[in-house]
CSV table of C-alpha atoms in Angstrom, one decimal:
chain,number,residue,atom,x,y,z
A,1,MET,CA,10.5,-15.9,7.5
A,2,THR,CA,11.6,-12.0,8.7
A,3,VAL,CA,11.5,-11.8,12.3
A,4,SER,CA,10.1,-8.3,13.5
A,5,ASP,CA,12.4,-6.1,15.1
A,6,TRP,CA,9.4,-4.8,17.0
A,7,GLY,CA,7.9,-7.7,18.8
A,8,ASP,CA,4.1,-7.3,19.0
A,9,TRP,CA,3.1,-3.6,19.3
A,10,LEU,CA,1.9,-2.4,16.4
A,11,PRO,CA,-0.9,-5.2,15.7
A,12,LYS,CA,-1.9,-5.1,19.1
A,13,ALA,CA,-1.8,-1.0,18.7
A,14,VAL,CA,-4.4,-1.5,16.0
A,15,ALA,CA,-6.2,-4.4,17.8
A,16,ASP,CA,-7.5,-1.9,21.0
A,17,ALA,CA,-7.6,1.5,18.9
A,18,ASP,CA,-11.3,2.1,19.1
A,19,PRO,CA,-10.7,5.6,16.5
A,20,GLU,CA,-13.5,8.1,16.5
A,21,THR,CA,-13.0,8.0,13.2
A,22,VAL,CA,-10.9,6.3,10.7
A,23,ALA,CA,-7.8,5.3,12.3
A,24,VAL,CA,-4.7,5.1,9.5
A,25,TRP,CA,-1.4,3.3,10.1
A,26,TYR,CA,1.5,2.8,7.9
A,27,LEU,CA,3.7,-0.3,7.4
A,28,GLY,CA,6.5,1.4,5.2
A,29,CYS,CA,7.4,0.4,1.7
A,30,ASN,CA,2.8,1.1,0.9
A,31,GLY,CA,1.4,-0.9,3.4
A,32,PHE,CA,-1.2,-0.5,5.7
A,33,VAL,CA,-3.2,-1.1,8.3
A,34,ILE,CA,-7.4,1.3,8.4
A,35,LYS,CA,-9.4,0.8,11.3
A,36,GLY,CA,-12.9,2.7,11.1
A,37,SER,CA,-14.9,3.5,14.3
A,38,GLU,CA,-17.0,0.2,14.3
A,39,GLY,CA,-14.2,-1.2,13.6
A,40,THR,CA,-14.1,-2.6,10.5
A,41,THR,CA,-9.8,-3.3,10.2
A,42,ILE,CA,-8.8,-3.4,6.8
A,43,TRP,CA,-4.9,-3.6,5.7
A,44,ILE,CA,-3.5,-2.7,2.3
A,45,ASP,CA,-0.8,-4.0,0.4
A,46,PRO,CA,1.4,-5.4,3.4
A,47,TYR,CA,4.3,-6.5,3.3
A,48,VAL,CA,7.6,-7.7,6.0
A,49,GLY,CA,9.7,-9.1,3.8
A,50,LEU,CA,13.5,-8.3,3.1
A,51,GLY,CA,14.3,-7.9,-0.8
A,52,ASP,CA,16.1,-9.7,-2.6
A,53,PRO,CA,19.9,-8.8,-1.2
A,54,PRO,CA,21.6,-7.1,-3.3
A,55,ARG,CA,19.8,-6.5,-5.5
A,56,THR,CA,16.6,-5.2,-3.8
A,57,ILE,CA,17.6,-4.2,-0.2
A,58,ARG,CA,15.0,-3.2,3.2
A,59,MET,CA,16.3,-0.3,4.9
A,60,ILE,CA,13.6,-0.2,7.3
A,61,PRO,CA,12.1,-2.0,10.3
A,62,VAL,CA,9.9,-5.2,9.5
A,63,PRO,CA,7.4,-3.8,11.7
A,64,PHE,CA,5.4,-6.7,13.3
A,65,ASP,CA,4.9,-11.0,12.8
A,66,PRO,CA,2.4,-11.7,10.9
A,67,GLU,CA,1.2,-14.1,13.5
A,68,ASP,CA,1.1,-11.9,15.8
A,69,VAL,CA,-2.4,-10.4,13.7
A,70,PRO,CA,-5.1,-10.8,16.2
A,71,GLU,CA,-8.2,-13.6,15.2
A,72,SER,CA,-9.4,-10.2,15.3
A,73,GLY,CA,-7.3,-8.0,13.2
A,74,ALA,CA,-8.7,-8.3,9.6
A,75,ASP,CA,-11.7,-7.9,8.2
A,76,ALA,CA,-10.0,-8.5,5.0
A,77,VAL,CA,-6.7,-7.7,2.6
A,78,LEU,CA,-6.0,-5.6,-0.1
A,79,ALA,CA,-2.9,-5.7,-2.9
A,80,THR,CA,-2.6,-3.5,-5.4
A,81,HIS,CA,-0.4,-5.6,-7.6
A,82,GLU,CA,1.4,-8.2,-8.6
A,83,HIS,CA,5.1,-7.1,-7.7
A,84,THR,CA,6.6,-9.6,-4.6
A,85,ASP,CA,6.7,-6.2,-2.3
A,86,HIS,CA,2.3,-6.1,-2.7
A,87,THR,CA,1.7,-9.8,-3.1
A,88,HIS,CA,3.9,-11.8,-1.0
A,89,GLY,CA,1.8,-14.7,0.5
A,90,PRO,CA,5.1,-15.1,3.6
A,91,SER,CA,3.1,-11.6,4.3
A,92,GLN,CA,-0.3,-11.8,3.8
A,93,GLY,CA,-1.2,-16.0,4.3
A,94,PRO,CA,-1.0,-15.9,8.1
A,95,ILE,CA,-3.2,-13.0,8.2
A,96,LEU,CA,-5.9,-14.8,6.0
A,97,GLU,CA,-5.3,-18.3,8.1
A,98,ARG,CA,-5.1,-15.9,11.6
A,99,THR,CA,-7.8,-14.4,11.6
A,100,GLY,CA,-10.1,-15.7,8.3
A,101,ALA,CA,-10.4,-12.1,6.2
A,102,ASP,CA,-11.0,-12.3,2.9
A,103,PHE,CA,-8.4,-11.2,-0.2
A,104,TYR,CA,-8.5,-9.3,-2.7
A,105,ALA,CA,-6.9,-8.2,-6.2
A,106,PRO,CA,-6.6,-7.9,-9.7
A,107,ASP,CA,-6.2,-11.5,-11.9
A,108,ASP,CA,-2.1,-10.6,-11.7
A,109,SER,CA,-2.1,-10.6,-8.3
A,110,LEU,CA,-4.0,-13.8,-7.8
A,111,SER,CA,-1.1,-15.7,-10.2
A,112,VAL,CA,1.2,-15.2,-7.4
A,113,ALA,CA,-0.9,-17.0,-4.6
A,114,PHE,CA,-2.3,-19.4,-6.4
A,115,ASP,CA,0.3,-20.3,-8.9
A,116,ASP,CA,3.9,-18.5,-8.3
A,117,GLU,CA,3.6,-18.7,-4.4
A,118,GLU,CA,0.9,-22.1,-3.7
A,119,TRP,CA,-1.2,-19.7,-0.8
A,120,LEU,CA,-3.5,-23.0,-0.6
A,121,ASP,CA,-1.1,-25.4,0.2
A,122,SER,CA,1.1,-23.8,2.5
A,123,TYR,CA,-1.0,-21.7,4.1
A,124,ASP,CA,-4.2,-23.6,6.0
A,125,ILE,CA,-6.6,-21.1,4.0
A,126,SER,CA,-9.4,-21.5,1.8
A,127,ASP,CA,-8.9,-20.4,-2.1
A,128,SER,CA,-13.5,-19.2,-1.1
A,129,GLN,CA,-11.2,-16.2,1.4
A,130,PHE,CA,-10.5,-14.4,-2.4
A,131,THR,CA,-12.5,-12.2,-4.6
A,132,GLU,CA,-10.7,-10.5,-7.4
A,133,VAL,CA,-11.3,-7.3,-8.4
A,134,THR,CA,-11.1,-5.6,-11.2
A,135,GLU,CA,-11.7,-1.6,-12.7
A,136,GLY,CA,-15.3,-0.7,-11.8
A,137,ASP,CA,-16.2,-2.8,-9.3
A,138,SER,CA,-17.1,-1.6,-6.1
A,139,ILE,CA,-17.0,-4.1,-2.4
A,140,GLU,CA,-18.3,-3.7,1.1
A,141,ILE,CA,-16.3,-4.4,3.7
A,142,GLY,CA,-18.2,-3.9,6.9
A,143,GLU,CA,-18.2,-0.1,7.0
A,144,PHE,CA,-16.4,0.6,4.2
A,145,THR,CA,-17.5,0.6,0.3
A,146,ILE,CA,-14.2,0.3,-1.3
A,147,ASP,CA,-14.7,1.8,-5.2
A,148,VAL,CA,-11.2,-0.4,-7.4
A,149,VAL,CA,-9.6,3.0,-10.2
A,150,GLU,CA,-7.9,1.7,-13.4
A,151,THR,CA,-4.4,3.5,-12.2
A,152,HIS,CA,-0.6,3.8,-14.6
A,153,ASP,CA,2.0,1.5,-13.0
A,154,PRO,CA,3.4,1.1,-17.0
A,155,ASP,CA,6.6,-1.3,-14.5
A,156,SER,CA,3.5,-3.9,-13.6
A,157,THR,CA,1.0,-6.2,-15.7
A,158,HIS,CA,-2.5,-5.5,-14.5
A,159,PRO,CA,-2.4,-2.4,-11.2
A,160,VAL,CA,-5.5,-0.9,-8.9
A,161,GLY,CA,-6.5,1.6,-7.5
A,162,TYR,CA,-8.6,1.8,-4.1
A,163,VAL,CA,-11.2,4.9,-2.8
A,164,ILE,CA,-11.6,3.8,0.4
A,165,GLN,CA,-15.1,5.6,1.3
A,166,HIS,CA,-16.9,5.7,5.5
A,167,ALA,CA,-19.2,7.7,6.8
A,168,SER,CA,-16.4,10.5,8.5
A,169,GLY,CA,-14.1,10.1,4.9
A,170,THR,CA,-12.3,9.1,1.6
A,171,ILE,CA,-9.3,7.4,1.2
A,172,PHE,CA,-7.5,6.5,-1.7
A,173,HIS,CA,-4.1,4.6,-2.2
A,174,ALA,CA,-3.2,4.4,-5.4
A,175,GLY,CA,-0.3,1.6,-5.2
A,176,ASP,CA,2.6,2.1,-7.4
A,177,SER,CA,0.8,4.9,-9.1
A,178,LYS,CA,3.0,6.9,-11.5
A,179,PRO,CA,0.5,10.2,-13.1
A,180,ALA,CA,-2.8,9.0,-14.3
A,181,ASP,CA,-4.8,9.4,-17.3
A,182,SER,CA,-8.0,9.2,-14.8
A,183,PHE,CA,-6.7,11.2,-11.8
A,184,ALA,CA,-8.4,14.4,-13.0
A,185,GLU,CA,-11.3,12.9,-13.6
A,186,LEU,CA,-11.4,11.0,-9.7
A,187,GLY,CA,-10.8,14.5,-8.8
A,188,ASP,CA,-14.0,15.6,-10.0
A,189,GLN,CA,-16.2,12.3,-8.7
A,190,TYR,CA,-14.7,11.8,-5.2
A,191,ASP,CA,-14.2,14.4,-2.8
A,192,ILE,CA,-10.8,12.1,-1.6
A,193,ASP,CA,-9.8,13.9,1.9
A,194,LEU,CA,-6.0,11.4,1.8
A,195,GLY,CA,-4.9,10.6,-0.7
A,196,ILE,CA,-1.9,7.5,-0.7
A,197,LEU,CA,1.0,8.5,-3.6
A,198,ALA,CA,4.3,6.5,-3.7
A,199,PHE,CA,7.6,8.8,-4.4
A,200,GLY,CA,11.6,8.1,-4.7
A,201,ALA,CA,14.8,8.3,-5.9
A,202,ILE,CA,16.1,7.4,-10.1
A,203,GLY,CA,18.2,4.7,-8.0
A,204,ASN,CA,21.0,2.6,-9.7
A,205,ILE,CA,19.4,-1.1,-8.7
A,206,PRO,CA,21.1,-3.9,-10.0
A,207,ASP,CA,20.3,-6.2,-13.0
A,208,LYS,CA,18.6,-9.2,-12.3
A,209,GLU,CA,20.9,-11.3,-14.4
A,210,THR,CA,24.2,-9.9,-14.5
A,211,ARG,CA,24.1,-7.2,-11.1
A,212,GLU,CA,25.6,-4.6,-13.1
A,213,PRO,CA,24.2,-1.1,-12.5
A,214,VAL,CA,21.2,0.2,-14.3
A,215,ARG,CA,19.7,3.4,-14.1
A,216,THR,CA,16.2,1.9,-12.7
A,217,LYS,CA,12.4,4.7,-11.8
A,218,TRP,CA,10.7,2.1,-9.4
A,219,TYR,CA,8.0,5.2,-8.4
A,220,ALA,CA,7.2,8.5,-9.5
A,221,THR,CA,9.3,11.8,-9.4
A,222,GLU,CA,8.5,14.7,-7.0
A,223,ASN,CA,6.6,17.0,-9.8
A,224,GLU,CA,4.9,13.9,-10.7
A,225,THR,CA,4.0,13.0,-7.4
A,226,VAL,CA,2.7,16.5,-6.8
A,227,LYS,CA,0.7,16.8,-10.3
A,228,SER,CA,-0.7,13.5,-8.9
A,229,ALA,CA,-1.6,15.3,-5.8
A,230,SER,CA,-2.6,18.2,-8.0
A,231,ASP,CA,-4.9,15.8,-10.3
A,232,LEU,CA,-7.6,14.2,-7.8
A,233,GLN,CA,-7.5,17.2,-5.8
A,234,LEU,CA,-6.4,16.0,-2.9
A,235,ASP,CA,-7.5,18.1,0.8
A,236,ARG,CA,-3.8,15.8,2.4
A,237,LEU,CA,-1.1,14.3,0.4
A,238,LEU,CA,1.3,11.2,2.0
A,239,PRO,CA,3.6,10.0,0.6
A,240,THR,CA,5.4,6.5,0.7
A,241,HIS,CA,7.6,4.1,-0.9
A,242,TRP,CA,10.4,7.2,-0.7
A,243,ASP,CA,11.8,4.7,2.9
A,244,MET,CA,12.3,1.3,1.5
A,245,TRP,CA,14.5,1.0,-0.8
A,246,LYS,CA,17.5,0.7,-1.1
A,247,GLY,CA,18.9,2.9,-3.6
A,248,MET,CA,15.6,4.2,-3.8
A,249,THR,CA,16.0,6.2,-1.0
A,250,ALA,CA,13.9,9.7,-0.7
A,251,ASP,CA,13.4,12.4,0.9
A,252,PRO,CA,9.5,13.8,1.0
A,253,THR,CA,9.8,17.1,3.5
A,254,VAL,CA,10.8,18.4,-0.4
A,255,LEU,CA,7.2,18.2,-2.0
A,256,HIS,CA,6.4,20.8,0.7
A,257,HIS,CA,8.3,23.5,-2.4
A,258,HIS,CA,7.5,21.4,-5.0
A,259,ALA,CA,3.8,21.1,-4.1
A,260,ALA,CA,3.8,24.5,-2.8
A,261,SER,CA,2.6,26.6,-5.7
A,262,TYR,CA,-0.5,24.2,-7.1
A,263,GLU,CA,-4.6,24.3,-5.2
A,264,TYR,CA,-4.0,20.6,-3.8
A,265,PRO,CA,-2.8,19.1,-1.7
A,266,GLN,CA,-3.8,21.2,0.6
A,267,GLU,CA,-2.0,19.4,3.4
A,268,LEU,CA,1.3,17.2,3.0
A,269,GLU,CA,1.2,14.3,6.0
A,270,ILE,CA,4.5,12.6,6.5
A,271,VAL,CA,5.1,9.2,8.0
A,272,GLU,CA,6.9,7.0,9.0
A,273,ILE,CA,7.6,3.4,9.7
A,274,GLY,CA,4.2,2.4,12.5
A,275,ASP,CA,3.1,6.0,12.6
A,276,ARG,CA,-0.6,6.8,12.4
A,277,VAL,CA,-2.8,9.1,11.7
A,278,GLU,CA,-6.8,9.9,11.6
A,279,LEU,CA,-9.0,10.4,9.0
């Protein structure tokens, strides 16, 4: 297992925080910790792996060790889809083990956990901690109500997004989605204060088998990201994933120019790994 470059300060910062509304920490890649004013703490897509060099090479620090998450440091862990940087036993299993948190994920992510990686055999966790979710579901986790919604990620076999509702406002985590037909409807249905959208370059990535460079698109481009933000009617757009993989990194500040002529997003929230923002 990898070792954090930062020691245990980030899990401690989350545990010690007492937000007035909702605090959100960016873990790099597409990972987040969300903590409400009553203390409910939700982790979404936390990933501390190094990828699979030379194909996927991690370009950012490992911000925490899962073993350093305190016993009271997680009420739930959510996965948006089955890719390894979103459903990953070494990153998420120890959190479930230490905290007793529940794991919510679509069916194909649970297949990774149960069949491919055998989390139940690798960690001291029980199958009662796992809940399968699908589009249209609504779950209650402490002070949060979370609606599971449709997204569009052609590289995934079953992706979902999470609309996370709190008395202080609403957060939308879209996983690695590109623009989706459902987003305009979601924009009308929800008043989304903070939208999290994956964004990155189109790069030459070594093929899994031949290791020859292949032009690869995993994330939405600048124009696609702004289209999604506009359809969703986001107050604040927080772009993610641009920092993670060699060959896929991008400059999120360019989104200012692409969004300038649109009503939404009203604000661009640029964060780096380890940053905290408030809802």
